[in-house]
Amino acid sequence: MVCYSVLEEYEKLIIAVTGWCGSTLTGVGCVVTVVCPPLSPDDLNRTHQHCVLAGDSARFSSTHRVAECSTGTLEYIQSRCREALSNLSTDPETGTHCLLSLLPATLQGYEEIHNEVEFEWLRQYWFQGQRYTRFCSWWARPMEQLENDWREMELMTQLLLAAVEEEGQPEEGRREMAETLLTALTDRQQHRQTWRDRCHSSLAQTLPPEEAPVDRPFWADGDPSMPLPFDLADIINRVESLLWRM
């Protein structure tokens, strides 16, 4: 008899039972003996994901979840990046950039994607530490591309800020753009502080260097490679003051 169950997310449970006695493998190298009471297969079916009759021999297998793949996949977030960057135009001769649309719905859409890439992908990935990047090296190139796309979105936010602060814009449209920008920046600032607190917490400091979370993306003030500062407090104050004057 073989029974299978999943205890925690990412934790693999394999129970190999001959008769009613067997062993459980949880994680790596941790084997715990399990003794099962003489329940009927029907009882097991009510309390386990499934059970397999294997005669007198031990049988090893695994149970896999069926994932909902409309979001949370690499293909999904790459398509989201393409969607956001489709609003960025670059002059092939001068290299100057501009936003193709300043419609509030378009601006809100790509700023939400901007935040999704930073907080649901980049920071989640680097929070696992350098050790994870060594064991899952396949992810290095996709994450590098996501970070490049994210940098382009930082540029798009800078272009939106310039449009909001441009005096020649119609006041009504300017207000809508400013409100959209302020919402995105406020959310981004709060999330960045939350992730900084996690990465520099007392618990994180106790981990070995390879396993400690990496606070990335992070850059110092005045970094010429970045279009906007990491700390958005001053920019938020500027946009708030602009809205107050309108």
PDB file of C-alpha atoms in Angstrom:
ATOM      1  CA  MET A   1       0.000   0.000   0.000  1.00  0.00           C
ATOM      2  CA  VAL A   2       1.303   3.438  -0.835  1.00  0.00           C
ATOM      3  CA  CYS A   3      -0.194   6.737   0.387  1.00  0.00           C
ATOM      4  CA  TYR A   4       0.668  10.238  -0.776  1.00  0.00           C
ATOM      5  CA  SER A   5      -0.026  13.665   0.599  1.00  0.00           C
ATOM      6  CA  VAL A   6       1.370  17.213   0.327  1.00  0.00           C
ATOM      7  CA  LEU A   7       2.098  18.923   3.656  1.00  0.00           C
ATOM      8  CA  GLU A   8       3.425  22.392   2.882  1.00  0.00           C
ATOM      9  CA  GLU A   9       4.049  24.372  -0.266  1.00  0.00           C
ATOM     10  CA  TYR A  10       7.297  23.311  -1.970  1.00  0.00           C
ATOM     11  CA  GLU A  11       7.597  20.402   0.448  1.00  0.00           C
ATOM     12  CA  LYS A  12       7.620  16.972  -1.148  1.00  0.00           C
ATOM     13  CA  LEU A  13       6.095  14.086   0.759  1.00  0.00           C
ATOM     14  CA  ILE A  14       6.700  10.531  -0.404  1.00  0.00           C
ATOM     15  CA  ILE A  15       5.365   7.691   1.695  1.00  0.00           C
ATOM     16  CA  ALA A  16       6.515   4.206   0.730  1.00  0.00           C
ATOM     17  CA  VAL A  17       4.635   1.574   2.685  1.00  0.00           C
ATOM     18  CA  THR A  18       5.020  -2.190   2.715  1.00  0.00           C
ATOM     19  CA  GLY A  19       2.048  -3.563   4.592  1.00  0.00           C
ATOM     20  CA  TRP A  20       1.194  -0.713   6.983  1.00  0.00           C
ATOM     21  CA  CYS A  21       4.666   0.491   7.937  1.00  0.00           C
ATOM     22  CA  GLY A  22       6.860   2.781   5.865  1.00  0.00           C
ATOM     23  CA  SER A  23       8.898   5.982   5.771  1.00  0.00           C
ATOM     24  CA  THR A  24       8.336   9.630   4.908  1.00  0.00           C
ATOM     25  CA  LEU A  25      10.788  11.832   3.039  1.00  0.00           C
ATOM     26  CA  THR A  26      10.254  15.544   3.743  1.00  0.00           C
ATOM     27  CA  GLY A  27      12.728  17.920   2.168  1.00  0.00           C
ATOM     28  CA  VAL A  28      16.264  16.578   1.728  1.00  0.00           C
ATOM     29  CA  GLY A  29      17.759  13.853   3.886  1.00  0.00           C
ATOM     30  CA  CYS A  30      15.035  13.767   6.546  1.00  0.00           C
ATOM     31  CA  VAL A  31      13.404  10.334   6.856  1.00  0.00           C
ATOM     32  CA  VAL A  32      10.710   9.710   9.453  1.00  0.00           C
ATOM     33  CA  THR A  33       9.077   6.339  10.113  1.00  0.00           C
ATOM     34  CA  VAL A  34       5.326   6.252   9.724  1.00  0.00           C
ATOM     35  CA  VAL A  35       3.007   3.583  11.137  1.00  0.00           C
ATOM     36  CA  CYS A  36      -0.513   3.597   9.712  1.00  0.00           C
ATOM     37  CA  PRO A  37      -3.531   2.088  11.437  1.00  0.00           C
ATOM     38  CA  PRO A  38      -5.382  -0.613   9.465  1.00  0.00           C
ATOM     39  CA  LEU A  39      -7.797   1.691   7.631  1.00  0.00           C
ATOM     40  CA  SER A  40      -9.779   0.594   4.614  1.00  0.00           C
ATOM     41  CA  PRO A  41      -8.931   2.078   1.198  1.00  0.00           C
ATOM     42  CA  ASP A  42     -12.157   4.059   1.399  1.00  0.00           C
ATOM     43  CA  ASP A  43     -11.018   5.684   4.646  1.00  0.00           C
ATOM     44  CA  LEU A  44      -7.677   6.540   3.063  1.00  0.00           C
ATOM     45  CA  ASN A  45      -9.356   8.053   0.036  1.00  0.00           C
ATOM     46  CA  ARG A  46     -11.226  10.440   2.312  1.00  0.00           C
ATOM     47  CA  THR A  47      -8.079  11.608   4.122  1.00  0.00           C
ATOM     48  CA  HIS A  48      -5.350  11.387   1.440  1.00  0.00           C
ATOM     49  CA  GLN A  49      -4.965  12.794  -2.051  1.00  0.00           C
ATOM     50  CA  HIS A  50      -4.808   9.265  -3.425  1.00  0.00           C
ATOM     51  CA  CYS A  51      -3.583   5.800  -2.588  1.00  0.00           C
ATOM     52  CA  VAL A  52      -2.141   3.079  -4.816  1.00  0.00           C
ATOM     53  CA  LEU A  53      -2.343  -0.673  -4.282  1.00  0.00           C
ATOM     54  CA  ALA A  54       1.123  -2.102  -4.982  1.00  0.00           C
ATOM     55  CA  GLY A  55       0.900  -5.632  -3.630  1.00  0.00           C
ATOM     56  CA  ASP A  56       3.741  -6.750  -1.374  1.00  0.00           C
ATOM     57  CA  SER A  57       6.437  -4.561  -2.947  1.00  0.00           C
ATOM     58  CA  ALA A  58       7.315  -0.976  -2.052  1.00  0.00           C
ATOM     59  CA  ARG A  59       6.340   1.648  -4.579  1.00  0.00           C
ATOM     60  CA  PHE A  60       7.677   5.183  -4.958  1.00  0.00           C
ATOM     61  CA  SER A  61       5.943   8.030  -6.719  1.00  0.00           C
ATOM     62  CA  SER A  62       5.052  11.694  -6.255  1.00  0.00           C
ATOM     63  CA  THR A  63       1.988  13.879  -6.197  1.00  0.00           C
ATOM     64  CA  HIS A  64       1.889  17.068  -8.270  1.00  0.00           C
ATOM     65  CA  ARG A  65      -0.408  20.027  -8.053  1.00  0.00           C
ATOM     66  CA  VAL A  66      -2.234  21.271 -11.130  1.00  0.00           C
ATOM     67  CA  ALA A  67      -1.239  24.936 -11.358  1.00  0.00           C
ATOM     68  CA  GLU A  68      -3.473  27.746 -12.560  1.00  0.00           C
ATOM     69  CA  CYS A  69      -1.327  29.254 -15.307  1.00  0.00           C
ATOM     70  CA  SER A  70      -3.192  32.325 -16.522  1.00  0.00           C
ATOM     71  CA  THR A  71      -0.862  34.419 -14.330  1.00  0.00           C
ATOM     72  CA  GLY A  72       2.385  33.850 -12.471  1.00  0.00           C
ATOM     73  CA  THR A  73       4.329  32.234 -15.314  1.00  0.00           C
ATOM     74  CA  LEU A  74       7.388  33.538 -17.126  1.00  0.00           C
ATOM     75  CA  GLU A  75       5.476  33.705 -20.400  1.00  0.00           C
ATOM     76  CA  TYR A  76       2.757  35.717 -18.674  1.00  0.00           C
ATOM     77  CA  ILE A  77       5.074  38.350 -17.189  1.00  0.00           C
ATOM     78  CA  GLN A  78       7.074  38.642 -20.406  1.00  0.00           C
ATOM     79  CA  SER A  79       3.854  39.393 -22.292  1.00  0.00           C
ATOM     80  CA  ARG A  80       2.966  41.969 -19.635  1.00  0.00           C
ATOM     81  CA  CYS A  81       6.345  43.645 -20.135  1.00  0.00           C
ATOM     82  CA  ARG A  82       5.807  43.782 -23.896  1.00  0.00           C
ATOM     83  CA  GLU A  83       2.414  45.329 -23.278  1.00  0.00           C
ATOM     84  CA  ALA A  84       3.873  48.056 -21.054  1.00  0.00           C
ATOM     85  CA  LEU A  85       6.874  48.809 -23.275  1.00  0.00           C
ATOM     86  CA  SER A  86       4.669  49.134 -26.355  1.00  0.00           C
ATOM     87  CA  ASN A  87       3.864  52.641 -25.063  1.00  0.00           C
ATOM     88  CA  LEU A  88       7.534  53.677 -25.206  1.00  0.00           C
ATOM     89  CA  SER A  89       8.941  55.080 -28.443  1.00  0.00           C
ATOM     90  CA  THR A  90      12.642  55.606 -29.147  1.00  0.00           C
ATOM     91  CA  ASP A  91      13.944  57.789 -31.954  1.00  0.00           C
ATOM     92  CA  PRO A  92      16.465  55.619 -33.870  1.00  0.00           C
ATOM     93  CA  GLU A  93      18.583  58.630 -34.830  1.00  0.00           C
ATOM     94  CA  THR A  94      18.719  60.677 -31.619  1.00  0.00           C
ATOM     95  CA  GLY A  95      17.924  57.954 -29.087  1.00  0.00           C
ATOM     96  CA  THR A  96      15.392  60.196 -27.383  1.00  0.00           C
ATOM     97  CA  HIS A  97      12.354  58.596 -25.784  1.00  0.00           C
ATOM     98  CA  CYS A  98       8.706  59.557 -25.549  1.00  0.00           C
ATOM     99  CA  LEU A  99       5.408  58.067 -24.449  1.00  0.00           C
ATOM    100  CA  LEU A 100       3.036  57.220 -27.277  1.00  0.00           C
ATOM    101  CA  SER A 101      -0.124  57.658 -25.220  1.00  0.00           C
ATOM    102  CA  LEU A 102      -0.927  59.806 -22.200  1.00  0.00           C
ATOM    103  CA  LEU A 103      -4.418  58.387 -21.706  1.00  0.00           C
ATOM    104  CA  PRO A 104      -5.009  57.733 -17.978  1.00  0.00           C
ATOM    105  CA  ALA A 105      -6.037  54.097 -18.567  1.00  0.00           C
ATOM    106  CA  THR A 106      -2.836  53.425 -20.543  1.00  0.00           C
ATOM    107  CA  LEU A 107      -0.653  55.156 -17.948  1.00  0.00           C
ATOM    108  CA  GLN A 108      -2.279  53.283 -15.086  1.00  0.00           C
ATOM    109  CA  GLY A 109      -1.880  49.973 -16.913  1.00  0.00           C
ATOM    110  CA  TYR A 110       1.861  50.189 -17.465  1.00  0.00           C
ATOM    111  CA  GLU A 111       2.554  51.618 -14.008  1.00  0.00           C
ATOM    112  CA  GLU A 112       0.741  48.610 -12.515  1.00  0.00           C
ATOM    113  CA  ILE A 113       2.885  46.303 -14.656  1.00  0.00           C
ATOM    114  CA  HIS A 114       5.949  48.236 -13.477  1.00  0.00           C
ATOM    115  CA  ASN A 115       5.053  47.467  -9.858  1.00  0.00           C
ATOM    116  CA  GLU A 116       4.189  43.858 -10.648  1.00  0.00           C
ATOM    117  CA  VAL A 117       7.587  43.208 -12.215  1.00  0.00           C
ATOM    118  CA  GLU A 118       9.471  44.826  -9.351  1.00  0.00           C
ATOM    119  CA  PHE A 119       7.592  43.358  -6.391  1.00  0.00           C
ATOM    120  CA  GLU A 120       6.196  40.063  -7.665  1.00  0.00           C
ATOM    121  CA  TRP A 121       9.234  38.989  -9.660  1.00  0.00           C
ATOM    122  CA  LEU A 122      12.533  40.814  -9.127  1.00  0.00           C
ATOM    123  CA  ARG A 123      12.371  41.289  -5.372  1.00  0.00           C
ATOM    124  CA  GLN A 124      10.782  37.896  -4.804  1.00  0.00           C
ATOM    125  CA  TYR A 125      13.601  36.269  -6.763  1.00  0.00           C
ATOM    126  CA  TRP A 126      16.487  38.053  -5.036  1.00  0.00           C
ATOM    127  CA  PHE A 127      14.944  37.647  -1.601  1.00  0.00           C
ATOM    128  CA  GLN A 128      15.886  33.950  -1.858  1.00  0.00           C
ATOM    129  CA  GLY A 129      19.571  34.870  -1.765  1.00  0.00           C
ATOM    130  CA  GLN A 130      22.612  34.081  -3.877  1.00  0.00           C
ATOM    131  CA  ARG A 131      22.483  30.371  -3.062  1.00  0.00           C
ATOM    132  CA  TYR A 132      19.235  30.005  -4.940  1.00  0.00           C
ATOM    133  CA  THR A 133      20.674  31.598  -8.071  1.00  0.00           C
ATOM    134  CA  ARG A 134      23.403  28.943  -8.114  1.00  0.00           C
ATOM    135  CA  PHE A 135      20.991  26.036  -7.787  1.00  0.00           C
ATOM    136  CA  CYS A 136      18.496  27.487 -10.285  1.00  0.00           C
ATOM    137  CA  SER A 137      20.905  29.009 -12.785  1.00  0.00           C
ATOM    138  CA  TRP A 138      18.400  28.649 -15.633  1.00  0.00           C
ATOM    139  CA  TRP A 139      16.525  31.643 -14.225  1.00  0.00           C
ATOM    140  CA  ALA A 140      19.519  33.997 -14.475  1.00  0.00           C
ATOM    141  CA  ARG A 141      18.907  35.076 -18.072  1.00  0.00           C
ATOM    142  CA  PRO A 142      15.102  35.526 -17.831  1.00  0.00           C
ATOM    143  CA  MET A 143      15.490  37.554 -14.640  1.00  0.00           C
ATOM    144  CA  GLU A 144      18.182  39.689 -16.255  1.00  0.00           C
ATOM    145  CA  GLN A 145      15.800  40.452 -19.128  1.00  0.00           C
ATOM    146  CA  LEU A 146      12.989  41.264 -16.692  1.00  0.00           C
ATOM    147  CA  GLU A 147      15.288  43.668 -14.882  1.00  0.00           C
ATOM    148  CA  ASN A 148      16.200  45.347 -18.172  1.00  0.00           C
ATOM    149  CA  ASP A 149      12.498  45.733 -18.977  1.00  0.00           C
ATOM    150  CA  TRP A 150      11.904  47.123 -15.498  1.00  0.00           C
ATOM    151  CA  ARG A 151      14.624  49.752 -16.078  1.00  0.00           C
ATOM    152  CA  GLU A 152      12.802  50.818 -19.231  1.00  0.00           C
ATOM    153  CA  MET A 153       9.649  51.194 -17.158  1.00  0.00           C
ATOM    154  CA  GLU A 154      11.560  53.401 -14.715  1.00  0.00           C
ATOM    155  CA  LEU A 155      12.346  55.592 -17.718  1.00  0.00           C
ATOM    156  CA  MET A 156       8.653  55.615 -18.652  1.00  0.00           C
ATOM    157  CA  THR A 157       7.770  56.826 -15.164  1.00  0.00           C
ATOM    158  CA  GLN A 158      10.329  59.613 -15.525  1.00  0.00           C
ATOM    159  CA  LEU A 159       8.726  60.619 -18.846  1.00  0.00           C
ATOM    160  CA  LEU A 160       5.300  60.646 -17.205  1.00  0.00           C
ATOM    161  CA  LEU A 161       6.635  62.831 -14.402  1.00  0.00           C
ATOM    162  CA  ALA A 162       8.039  65.273 -16.974  1.00  0.00           C
ATOM    163  CA  ALA A 163       4.655  65.386 -18.742  1.00  0.00           C
ATOM    164  CA  VAL A 164       2.857  66.027 -15.455  1.00  0.00           C
ATOM    165  CA  GLU A 165       5.204  68.885 -14.565  1.00  0.00           C
ATOM    166  CA  GLU A 166       5.049  70.442 -18.031  1.00  0.00           C
ATOM    167  CA  GLU A 167       3.140  73.719 -17.798  1.00  0.00           C
ATOM    168  CA  GLY A 168       1.787  73.532 -21.343  1.00  0.00           C
ATOM    169  CA  GLN A 169      -0.424  70.500 -20.648  1.00  0.00           C
ATOM    170  CA  PRO A 170      -4.228  71.047 -20.463  1.00  0.00           C
ATOM    171  CA  GLU A 171      -5.109  71.269 -16.775  1.00  0.00           C
ATOM    172  CA  GLU A 172      -7.801  68.577 -16.798  1.00  0.00           C
ATOM    173  CA  GLY A 173      -5.640  65.983 -18.509  1.00  0.00           C
ATOM    174  CA  ARG A 174      -2.677  67.022 -16.394  1.00  0.00           C
ATOM    175  CA  ARG A 175      -4.611  66.430 -13.187  1.00  0.00           C
ATOM    176  CA  GLU A 176      -5.640  62.940 -14.292  1.00  0.00           C
ATOM    177  CA  MET A 177      -2.047  62.094 -15.176  1.00  0.00           C
ATOM    178  CA  ALA A 178      -0.809  63.467 -11.848  1.00  0.00           C
ATOM    179  CA  GLU A 179      -3.351  61.436  -9.878  1.00  0.00           C
ATOM    180  CA  THR A 180      -2.397  58.266 -11.772  1.00  0.00           C
ATOM    181  CA  LEU A 181       1.292  58.910 -11.173  1.00  0.00           C
ATOM    182  CA  LEU A 182       0.811  59.722  -7.497  1.00  0.00           C
ATOM    183  CA  THR A 183      -1.084  56.476  -6.871  1.00  0.00           C
ATOM    184  CA  ALA A 184       1.624  54.410  -8.565  1.00  0.00           C
ATOM    185  CA  LEU A 185       4.517  56.172  -6.816  1.00  0.00           C
ATOM    186  CA  THR A 186       2.917  55.984  -3.373  1.00  0.00           C
ATOM    187  CA  ASP A 187       2.293  52.265  -3.764  1.00  0.00           C
ATOM    188  CA  ARG A 188       5.838  51.721  -5.047  1.00  0.00           C
ATOM    189  CA  GLN A 189       7.395  53.669  -2.182  1.00  0.00           C
ATOM    190  CA  GLN A 190       5.453  51.699   0.427  1.00  0.00           C
ATOM    191  CA  HIS A 191       6.347  48.348  -1.109  1.00  0.00           C
ATOM    192  CA  ARG A 192      10.014  49.271  -1.421  1.00  0.00           C
ATOM    193  CA  GLN A 193      10.155  50.129   2.258  1.00  0.00           C
ATOM    194  CA  THR A 194       8.435  46.866   3.159  1.00  0.00           C
ATOM    195  CA  TRP A 195      10.951  44.845   1.167  1.00  0.00           C
ATOM    196  CA  ARG A 196      13.881  46.811   2.625  1.00  0.00           C
ATOM    197  CA  ASP A 197      12.617  46.043   6.117  1.00  0.00           C
ATOM    198  CA  ARG A 198      12.402  42.345   5.277  1.00  0.00           C
ATOM    199  CA  CYS A 199      15.874  42.199   3.761  1.00  0.00           C
ATOM    200  CA  HIS A 200      17.475  44.037   6.690  1.00  0.00           C
ATOM    201  CA  SER A 201      15.475  42.447   9.497  1.00  0.00           C
ATOM    202  CA  SER A 202      17.241  40.980  12.520  1.00  0.00           C
ATOM    203  CA  LEU A 203      16.271  37.479  11.368  1.00  0.00           C
ATOM    204  CA  ALA A 204      17.737  38.044   7.902  1.00  0.00           C
ATOM    205  CA  GLN A 205      21.018  39.174   9.469  1.00  0.00           C
ATOM    206  CA  THR A 206      21.421  35.784  11.161  1.00  0.00           C
ATOM    207  CA  LEU A 207      21.487  33.880   7.850  1.00  0.00           C
ATOM    208  CA  PRO A 208      24.747  32.829   6.149  1.00  0.00           C
ATOM    209  CA  PRO A 209      25.796  35.351   3.474  1.00  0.00           C
ATOM    210  CA  GLU A 210      24.813  33.046   0.612  1.00  0.00           C
ATOM    211  CA  GLU A 211      21.347  32.489   2.034  1.00  0.00           C
ATOM    212  CA  ALA A 212      20.641  36.049   3.176  1.00  0.00           C
ATOM    213  CA  PRO A 213      18.068  37.972   1.134  1.00  0.00           C
ATOM    214  CA  VAL A 214      19.441  40.409  -1.431  1.00  0.00           C
ATOM    215  CA  ASP A 215      17.918  43.895  -1.465  1.00  0.00           C
ATOM    216  CA  ARG A 216      17.638  44.223  -5.222  1.00  0.00           C
ATOM    217  CA  PRO A 217      16.882  46.373  -7.166  1.00  0.00           C
ATOM    218  CA  PHE A 218      18.572  49.033  -5.066  1.00  0.00           C
ATOM    219  CA  TRP A 219      20.718  51.998  -6.119  1.00  0.00           C
ATOM    220  CA  ALA A 220      22.251  54.991  -4.420  1.00  0.00           C
ATOM    221  CA  ASP A 221      21.105  58.551  -4.955  1.00  0.00           C
ATOM    222  CA  GLY A 222      22.705  60.153  -7.985  1.00  0.00           C
ATOM    223  CA  ASP A 223      23.283  56.871  -9.838  1.00  0.00           C
ATOM    224  CA  PRO A 224      23.618  58.063 -13.478  1.00  0.00           C
ATOM    225  CA  SER A 225      22.349  54.754 -14.838  1.00  0.00           C
ATOM    226  CA  MET A 226      18.941  55.192 -13.200  1.00  0.00           C
ATOM    227  CA  PRO A 227      16.361  57.748 -14.394  1.00  0.00           C
ATOM    228  CA  LEU A 228      14.709  58.100 -10.969  1.00  0.00           C
ATOM    229  CA  PRO A 229      15.929  57.874  -7.359  1.00  0.00           C
ATOM    230  CA  PHE A 230      15.244  54.790  -5.265  1.00  0.00           C
ATOM    231  CA  ASP A 231      13.585  56.883  -2.554  1.00  0.00           C
ATOM    232  CA  LEU A 232      10.544  58.466  -4.173  1.00  0.00           C
ATOM    233  CA  ALA A 233       9.544  60.693  -1.234  1.00  0.00           C
ATOM    234  CA  ASP A 234      10.679  63.969  -2.858  1.00  0.00           C
ATOM    235  CA  ILE A 235       8.956  63.155  -6.151  1.00  0.00           C
ATOM    236  CA  ILE A 236       5.752  62.221  -4.331  1.00  0.00           C
ATOM    237  CA  ASN A 237       5.871  65.577  -2.525  1.00  0.00           C
ATOM    238  CA  ARG A 238       6.324  67.386  -5.851  1.00  0.00           C
ATOM    239  CA  VAL A 239       3.309  65.674  -7.404  1.00  0.00           C
ATOM    240  CA  GLU A 240       1.202  66.268  -4.295  1.00  0.00           C
ATOM    241  CA  SER A 241       2.124  69.965  -4.331  1.00  0.00           C
ATOM    242  CA  LEU A 242       1.261  70.176  -8.019  1.00  0.00           C
ATOM    243  CA  LEU A 243      -2.181  68.669  -7.404  1.00  0.00           C
ATOM    244  CA  TRP A 244      -2.717  71.025  -4.464  1.00  0.00           C
ATOM    245  CA  ARG A 245      -2.095  74.029  -6.725  1.00  0.00           C
ATOM    246  CA  MET A 246      -4.516  72.869  -9.434  1.00  0.00           C
TER     247      MET A 246
END
